[in-house]
Amino acid sequence: MTRNSRFPGFYRLSLEERRRLTAEALGLDVREMTRALSGGGIDCATADKTIENVVGTYALPFAFGLNIKVNGVDYVAPMVIEEPSVVAAASNAARIVRDGGGFHAEADLPIMISQVQLDDVADPASAARAIVEHKAELIALANRAVPSLVARGGGAVDLETRDLGDGIFVVHILVDCRDAMGANLVNTVAEEVAPRIASLTRGRMGLRILSNLSDQRCVRVRASIPVNALSLDAHSGEEVRDGIVRASRFAERDVYRATTHNKGVMNGVDAVVVATGNDWRAVEAGAHAYAARSGRYSPLCTWRVGDDGSLLGYLEMPLALGIVGGPSRVHQGARVALQACGVKSAQELAMVVACVGMASNLAALRALATDGIQRGHMLLHARTVAIAVGAVGDLVERVAEEIHLRGNVTMDGARLALARLTGNPAVDELDSARVVVTQ
Ligand code: MEV
């Protein structure tokens, strides 16, 4: 089946129509999708078996990011996020990237690092030699601890040693986790091989745990965007392109800006990571450590002008994600998310996630480099305010538009607009004029 991620006018459809359209296009069962996504994806009884001290469940909006083309293939990106405008902005940016042929992405093998700490290692050079000499034995020992992973074509593949000084010595066991995120597998490996490593290095065994700096498991994304596709309102494509490159240089030189720049990348990344039931704390920890790997915290995504005048984007980050195990087993929403995304491997998911991160960054910089983000944000924020004062159905849009047009995106403004639109006689124009603009 040829997959499609272009659904023009999607936002104008009703929720039911959106489900029907995407279920049909993605080969999903619409009833199953509706059941899974109406109740937040997890019931209380299941939640109670998942973590401790459960008193309920907590749902967030689940949306589809559209227009995403990666290596010539279309993907719909499941996104769970509470922040207005992220999904629309990423979808819009992905549509612009399509004009240049879409995203080009590559993912490393899904290799995680298992760390074994040794203390009191008197002779680090001999310890390193002993590990190298017993590499085959240690890899075999590690693999005996994870037979099902080995059966799926993964397992321990290599070892590294690091002398941290003052008798602290670390052995890394590199484990190919295939389609799992791999935290449990890697921790099992560390605990299994640590005693033998301690005896070989003549050290005292310390921690045995994965590293969340999964820098062996990186994704790289490139995009080349024709300058004409970048124009926005009165701003020419060249103007927008140059503004984005200036914004990139700012982030490359300033940690304060780089942090916000990367927050924009993570808006897209985390939304898909959460939707697919993956560990976003692990992804966040890894992303920021990777951003600081040179000693200076830097942007994960950078932008330059290409020889032909196009805008060139480059993103590189670690992404430890799984499509098997973890919450995807018990969370119906995560299951639907993975089905909708249609990825066949953890590497493919990582590429889609990284592309949504680049799209989010592009959208933010395009807005910031022109009129700023508040204009677009305010209309979306206006919808949230309209819902908060009780607008339902098409009144949400009408109240939002009215308070946005009046420059009065407040609860009071929305109450007045709602009363006026529903024909409440107690409200007159003077009332609304008195409301102070607070946003
Ligand atoms: C807001 O969630 C994200 C931005 O601040 C990112 C950026 O400044 O690049 C708009």
Coordinates of C-alpha atoms in Angstrom, one line a residue, residues 1 31 41 151 157 191 198 202 229 238 248 273 277 296 334 338 342 429 433:
M1 CA 0.0 0.0 0.0
R31 CA -13.5 1.3 15.6
G41 CA -5.3 4.8 25.8
A151 CA 17.6 -14.9 18.6
V157 CA 28.9 -6.6 19.7
E191 CA 24.8 -7.2 35.9
A198 CA 35.9 -7.0 38.3
R202 CA 41.3 -6.5 39.8
A229 CA 9.0 27.7 -0.6
E238 CA 15.5 35.0 0.6
S248 CA 21.0 29.3 13.6
V273 CA 8.3 9.9 21.6
G277 CA 5.1 5.0 24.4
R296 CA 29.8 23.9 24.8
A334 CA 0.9 3.8 21.9
L338 CA 2.9 2.9 16.1
G342 CA 3.8 2.4 10.1
E429 CA -20.3 46.1 23.0
A433 CA -14.4 47.3 25.2

